[in-house]
Coordinates of C-alpha atoms in Angstrom, one line a residue:
X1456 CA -2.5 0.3 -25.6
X1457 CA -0.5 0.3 -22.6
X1458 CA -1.9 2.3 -19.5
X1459 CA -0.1 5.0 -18.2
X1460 CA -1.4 6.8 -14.6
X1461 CA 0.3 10.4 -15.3
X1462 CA -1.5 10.4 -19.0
X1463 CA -4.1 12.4 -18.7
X1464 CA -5.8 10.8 -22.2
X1465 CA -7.5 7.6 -20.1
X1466 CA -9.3 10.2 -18.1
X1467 CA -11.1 11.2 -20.8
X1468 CA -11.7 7.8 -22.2
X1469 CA -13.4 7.3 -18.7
X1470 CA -15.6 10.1 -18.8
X1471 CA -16.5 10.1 -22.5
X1472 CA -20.0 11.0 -22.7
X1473 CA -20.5 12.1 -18.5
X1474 CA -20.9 14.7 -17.5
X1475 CA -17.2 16.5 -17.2
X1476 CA -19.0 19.6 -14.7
X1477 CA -18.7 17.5 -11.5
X1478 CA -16.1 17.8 -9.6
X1479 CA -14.7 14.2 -10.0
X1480 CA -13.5 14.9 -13.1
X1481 CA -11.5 17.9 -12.1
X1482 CA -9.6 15.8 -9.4
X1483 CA -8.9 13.4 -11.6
X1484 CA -7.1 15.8 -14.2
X1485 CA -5.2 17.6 -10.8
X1486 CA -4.1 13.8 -9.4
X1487 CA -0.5 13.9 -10.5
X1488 CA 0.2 17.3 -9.7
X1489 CA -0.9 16.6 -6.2
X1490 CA 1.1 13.4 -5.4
X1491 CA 4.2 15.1 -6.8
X1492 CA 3.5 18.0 -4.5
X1493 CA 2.7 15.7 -1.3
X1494 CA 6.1 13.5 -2.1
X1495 CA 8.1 16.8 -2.6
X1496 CA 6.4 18.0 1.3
X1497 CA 7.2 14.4 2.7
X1498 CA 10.6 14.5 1.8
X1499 CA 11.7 17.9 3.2
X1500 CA 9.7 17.3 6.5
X1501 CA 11.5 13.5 6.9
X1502 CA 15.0 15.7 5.9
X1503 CA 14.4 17.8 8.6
X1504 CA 13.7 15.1 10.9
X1505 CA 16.5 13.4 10.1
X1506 CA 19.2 16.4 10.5
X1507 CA 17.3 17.9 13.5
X1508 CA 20.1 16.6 16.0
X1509 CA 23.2 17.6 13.8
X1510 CA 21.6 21.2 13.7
X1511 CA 20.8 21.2 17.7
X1512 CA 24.5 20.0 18.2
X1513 CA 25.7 22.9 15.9
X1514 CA 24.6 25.7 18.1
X1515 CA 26.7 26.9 20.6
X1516 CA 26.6 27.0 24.5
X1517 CA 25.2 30.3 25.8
X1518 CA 27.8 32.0 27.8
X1519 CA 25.0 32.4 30.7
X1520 CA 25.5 28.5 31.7
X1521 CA 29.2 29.5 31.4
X1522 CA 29.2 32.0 34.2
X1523 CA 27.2 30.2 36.6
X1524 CA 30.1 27.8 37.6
X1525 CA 32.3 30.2 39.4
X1526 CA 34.4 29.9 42.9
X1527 CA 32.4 30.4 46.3
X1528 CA 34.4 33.1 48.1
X1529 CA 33.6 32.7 51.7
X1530 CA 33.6 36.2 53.6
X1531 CA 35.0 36.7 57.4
X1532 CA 32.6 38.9 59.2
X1533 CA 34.2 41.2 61.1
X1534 CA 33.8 40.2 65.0
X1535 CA 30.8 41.6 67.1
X1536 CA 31.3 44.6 69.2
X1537 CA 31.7 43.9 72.8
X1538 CA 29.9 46.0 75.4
X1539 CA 31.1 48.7 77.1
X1540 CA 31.8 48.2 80.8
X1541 CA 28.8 50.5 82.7
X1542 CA 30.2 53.5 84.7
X1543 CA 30.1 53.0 88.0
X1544 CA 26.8 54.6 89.8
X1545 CA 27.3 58.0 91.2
X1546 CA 28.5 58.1 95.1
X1547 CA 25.5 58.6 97.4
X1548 CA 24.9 62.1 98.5
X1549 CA 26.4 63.3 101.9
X1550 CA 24.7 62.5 105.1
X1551 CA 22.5 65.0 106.7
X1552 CA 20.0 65.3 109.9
X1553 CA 16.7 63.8 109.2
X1554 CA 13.6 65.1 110.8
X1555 CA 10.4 63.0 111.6
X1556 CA 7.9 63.6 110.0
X1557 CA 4.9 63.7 111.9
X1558 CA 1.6 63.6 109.5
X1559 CA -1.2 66.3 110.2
X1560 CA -4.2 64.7 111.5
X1561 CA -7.3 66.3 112.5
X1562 CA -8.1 65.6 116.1
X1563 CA -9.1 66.8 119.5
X1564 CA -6.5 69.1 121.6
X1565 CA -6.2 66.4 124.2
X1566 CA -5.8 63.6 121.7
X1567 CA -2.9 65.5 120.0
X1568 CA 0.4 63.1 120.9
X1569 CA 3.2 64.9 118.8
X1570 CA 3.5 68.3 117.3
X1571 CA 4.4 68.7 113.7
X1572 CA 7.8 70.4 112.7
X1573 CA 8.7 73.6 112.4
X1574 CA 10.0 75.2 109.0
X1575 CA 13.4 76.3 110.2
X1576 CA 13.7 72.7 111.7
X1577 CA 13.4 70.7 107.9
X1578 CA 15.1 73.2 106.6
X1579 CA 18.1 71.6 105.0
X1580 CA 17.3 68.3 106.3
X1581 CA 15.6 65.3 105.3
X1582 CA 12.0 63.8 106.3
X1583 CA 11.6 60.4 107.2
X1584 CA 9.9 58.0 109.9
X1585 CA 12.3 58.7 112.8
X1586 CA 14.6 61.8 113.7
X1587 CA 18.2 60.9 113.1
X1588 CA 21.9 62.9 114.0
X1589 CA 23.3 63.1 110.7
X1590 CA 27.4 63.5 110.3
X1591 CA 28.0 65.6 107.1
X1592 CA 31.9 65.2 107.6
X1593 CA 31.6 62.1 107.1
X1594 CA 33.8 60.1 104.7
X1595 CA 31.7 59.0 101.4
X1596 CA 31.8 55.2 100.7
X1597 CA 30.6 53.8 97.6
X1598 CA 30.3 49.7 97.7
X1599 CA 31.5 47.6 94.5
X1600 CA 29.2 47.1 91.8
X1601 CA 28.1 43.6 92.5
X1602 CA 26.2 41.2 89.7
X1603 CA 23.1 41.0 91.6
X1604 CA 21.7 37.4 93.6
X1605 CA 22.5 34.6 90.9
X1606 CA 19.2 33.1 92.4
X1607 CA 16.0 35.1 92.8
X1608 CA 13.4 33.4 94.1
X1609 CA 9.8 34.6 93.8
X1610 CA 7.6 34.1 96.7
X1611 CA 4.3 32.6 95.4
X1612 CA 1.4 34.2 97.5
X1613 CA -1.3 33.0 95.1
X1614 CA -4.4 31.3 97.2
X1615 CA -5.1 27.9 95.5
X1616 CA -8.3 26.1 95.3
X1617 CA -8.4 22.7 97.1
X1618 CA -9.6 20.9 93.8
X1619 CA -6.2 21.6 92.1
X1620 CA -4.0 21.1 95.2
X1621 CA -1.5 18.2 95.4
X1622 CA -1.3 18.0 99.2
X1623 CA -5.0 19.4 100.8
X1624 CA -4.7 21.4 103.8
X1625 CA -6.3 19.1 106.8
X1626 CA -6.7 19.5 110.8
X1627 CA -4.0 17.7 112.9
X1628 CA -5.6 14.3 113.5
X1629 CA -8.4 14.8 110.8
X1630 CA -11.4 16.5 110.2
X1631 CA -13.0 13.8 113.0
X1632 CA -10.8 15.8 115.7
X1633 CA -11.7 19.2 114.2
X1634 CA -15.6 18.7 114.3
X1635 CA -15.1 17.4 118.0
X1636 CA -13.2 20.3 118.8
X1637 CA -15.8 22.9 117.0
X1638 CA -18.3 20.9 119.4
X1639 CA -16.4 21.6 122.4
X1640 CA -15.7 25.5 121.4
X1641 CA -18.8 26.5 119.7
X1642 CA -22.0 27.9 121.9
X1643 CA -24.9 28.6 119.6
X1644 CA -26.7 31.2 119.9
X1645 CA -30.1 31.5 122.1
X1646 CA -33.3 30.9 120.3
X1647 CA -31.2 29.7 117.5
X1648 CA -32.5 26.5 115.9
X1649 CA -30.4 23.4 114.4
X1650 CA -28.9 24.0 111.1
X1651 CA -25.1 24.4 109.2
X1652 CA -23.1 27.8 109.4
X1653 CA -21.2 27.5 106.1
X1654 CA -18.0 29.2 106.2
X1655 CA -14.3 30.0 103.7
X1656 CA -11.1 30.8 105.2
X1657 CA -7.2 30.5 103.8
X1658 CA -5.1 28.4 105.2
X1659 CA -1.8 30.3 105.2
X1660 CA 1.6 28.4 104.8
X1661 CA 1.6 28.8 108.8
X1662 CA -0.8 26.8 108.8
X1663 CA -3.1 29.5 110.5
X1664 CA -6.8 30.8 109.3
X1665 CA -7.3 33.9 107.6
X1666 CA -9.3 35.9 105.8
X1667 CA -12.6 33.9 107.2
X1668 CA -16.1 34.8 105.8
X1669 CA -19.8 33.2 106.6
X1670 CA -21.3 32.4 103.3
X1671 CA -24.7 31.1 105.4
X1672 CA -26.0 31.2 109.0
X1673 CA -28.4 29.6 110.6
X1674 CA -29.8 32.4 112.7
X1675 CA -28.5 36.2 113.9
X1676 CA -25.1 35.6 115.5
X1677 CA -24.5 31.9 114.5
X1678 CA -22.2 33.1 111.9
X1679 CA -20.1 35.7 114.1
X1680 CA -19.9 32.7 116.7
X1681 CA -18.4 30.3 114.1
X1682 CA -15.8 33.2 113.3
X1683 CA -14.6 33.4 116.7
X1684 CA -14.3 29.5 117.3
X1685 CA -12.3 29.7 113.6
X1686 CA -9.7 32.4 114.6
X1687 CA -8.9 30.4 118.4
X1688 CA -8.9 27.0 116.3
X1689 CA -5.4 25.2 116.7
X1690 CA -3.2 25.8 113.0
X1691 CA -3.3 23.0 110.5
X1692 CA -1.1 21.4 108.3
X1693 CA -1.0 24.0 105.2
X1694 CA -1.0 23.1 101.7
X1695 CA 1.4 22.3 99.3
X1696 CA 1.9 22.3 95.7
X1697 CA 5.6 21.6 93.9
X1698 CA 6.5 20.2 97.1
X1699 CA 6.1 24.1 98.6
X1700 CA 3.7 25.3 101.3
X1701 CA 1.3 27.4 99.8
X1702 CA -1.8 29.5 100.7
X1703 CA -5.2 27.2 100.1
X1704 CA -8.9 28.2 100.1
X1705 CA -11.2 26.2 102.2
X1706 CA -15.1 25.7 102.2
X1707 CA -16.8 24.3 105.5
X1708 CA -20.0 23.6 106.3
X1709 CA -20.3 23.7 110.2
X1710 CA -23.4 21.7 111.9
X1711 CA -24.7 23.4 115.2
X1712 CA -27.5 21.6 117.7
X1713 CA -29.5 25.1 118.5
X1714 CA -32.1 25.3 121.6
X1715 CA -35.4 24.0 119.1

C-alpha cells in the first residue's frame, strides 16, 4: 500500500486501539489543513516583499517638497532716517545791573562790615557775589554752537594706598634725610618719655602733606608736636600711577628721645 501524507486513513492505522481523546490525534487529522494555510500566508507576505519598492515608487511626490524650492527675493530696506540738525539755543537774556548780595549774619553792631540791600535796590536786578553796571542796550551776541572739547580729561583725585602704588611717594634724599631732619625740627614735649608718635598724611601731587592725623602718641602733646614738624616739612616727590602724579596715603611711625 503506498503511503500518502494528506490521507487521512494512516492516522487511523496509527492510532488503532489509543486512545483518540488526546489531543495528538486531533493535530494529526488538522496537519494538512495547516501547512496549506501557512504556505498560502508565506507566499503573500514574500509577494509583498517582493513588490514593496515598485509600490513605494508608484506614489507620487507631495506637492509640499515641491514648493519648498522657490527663488530668494532679497528686500532693500529703505535707508535710516538721519537726525535732525538741533535748533540753535535761545540768545541769552539782556544784561542788567547786578547787586551784591550780602548774606544776613547775626553779629555784634560793631562787627557789622556791610549792610544788606535794600528792596527797591534788587528790584529788577540780579543778585550775585559782586555789584556790577549792567548795559541793557546792549547788542545781544549769541556764540556758534561748537561740538564740545574732542578730549575731556578727568582729573583723578582718588588717594591711593602705597601697597598698590607703582612709584611710592619718598623724601628728597630718602627717608635717612627725612628722620635726620624730624630730629633737628622735633622738640618733645617736657616730662614726655621715649616712645613712637605714629602718624597718616597724603601726599598731594605737589608733593606737599595734607590731611595729617596722629593715630598714637607717646605722651599729651607729642602728637600735636609731630603735626607741626609735618606741615613745615620740605614737599616730597609725590606719587605716581599710569605714569601720572597722584594723591598717596602714607603711614609713619616717628621715634622721639623724651626727657626719661
Amino acid at each position: 500500500m503506498k503511503l500518502d501524507l494528506f490521507n487521512k486513513q494512516w492516522i487511523d492505522i496509527v492510532f488503532e486501539g489509543r486512545n483518540k481523546a488526546y489531543g495528538a490525534y486531533k493535530l494529526r487529522q488538522e496537519n494538512s489543513k495547516n501547512n496549506v494555510r501557512a504556505f498560502i500566508i508565506g507566499a503573500v507576505i514574500f509577494a509583498l516583499a517582493v513588490s514593496l519598492p515598485l509600490l513605494i515608487s508608484l506614489i507620487p511626490e507631495s506637492k509640499d517638497e515641491a514648493s519648498i524650492d522657490q527663488k530668494i527675493v532679497t528686500v532693500k530696506l529703505p535707508p535710516k532716517e538721519q537726525p535732525k540738525d538741533l535748533p540753535p539755543p535761545p540768545p541769552p537774556p539782556p544784561k542788567v545791573d547786578q547787586v551784591k548780595f550780602v548774606k544776613p549774619v547775626v553779629a555784634k553792631t560793631e562787627e557789622v562790615v556791610e549792610d544788606p540791600p535794600k528792596i527797591e535796590d534788587i528790584k529788577d536786578k540780579k543778585l550775585g557775589d559782586e555789584t556790577i553796571k549792567g548795559d541793557p542796550d546792549a547788542p545781544l551776541t549769541v556764540e556758534p554752537v561748537g561740538n564740545g572739547p574732542s578730549n575731556v580729561v578727568e582729573e583723578d583725585n582718588q588717594i591711593y594706598n602705597t601697597a598698590g602704588i607703582e612709584v611710592k611717594p619718598d623724601f628728597p634724599g630718602g627717608m635717612t634725610k627725612f628722620y635726620s631732619y624730624i630730629s633737628r625740627t622735633y622738640s618733645a614735649p617736657e616730662d614726655c618719655g621715649s616712645g613712637r608718635v605714629f602718624v597718616t598724611f597724603v601726599v598731594e601731587k605737589d608733593g606737599s602733606l595734607t590731611d595729617i592725623k596722629v593715630i598714637r602718641e607717646v605722651c599729651p602733646g607729642s602728637g600735636k608736636e609731630a603735626i607741626r614738624v609735618l606741615k613745615s616739612c620740605p614737599k616730597w616727590n609725590p606719587g605716581e600711577q599710569n605714569g601720572k602724579k597722584v594723591r598717596v596715603l602714607y603711614s609713619l611711625p616717628i621715634t622721639i628721645q623724651g626727657q626719661d
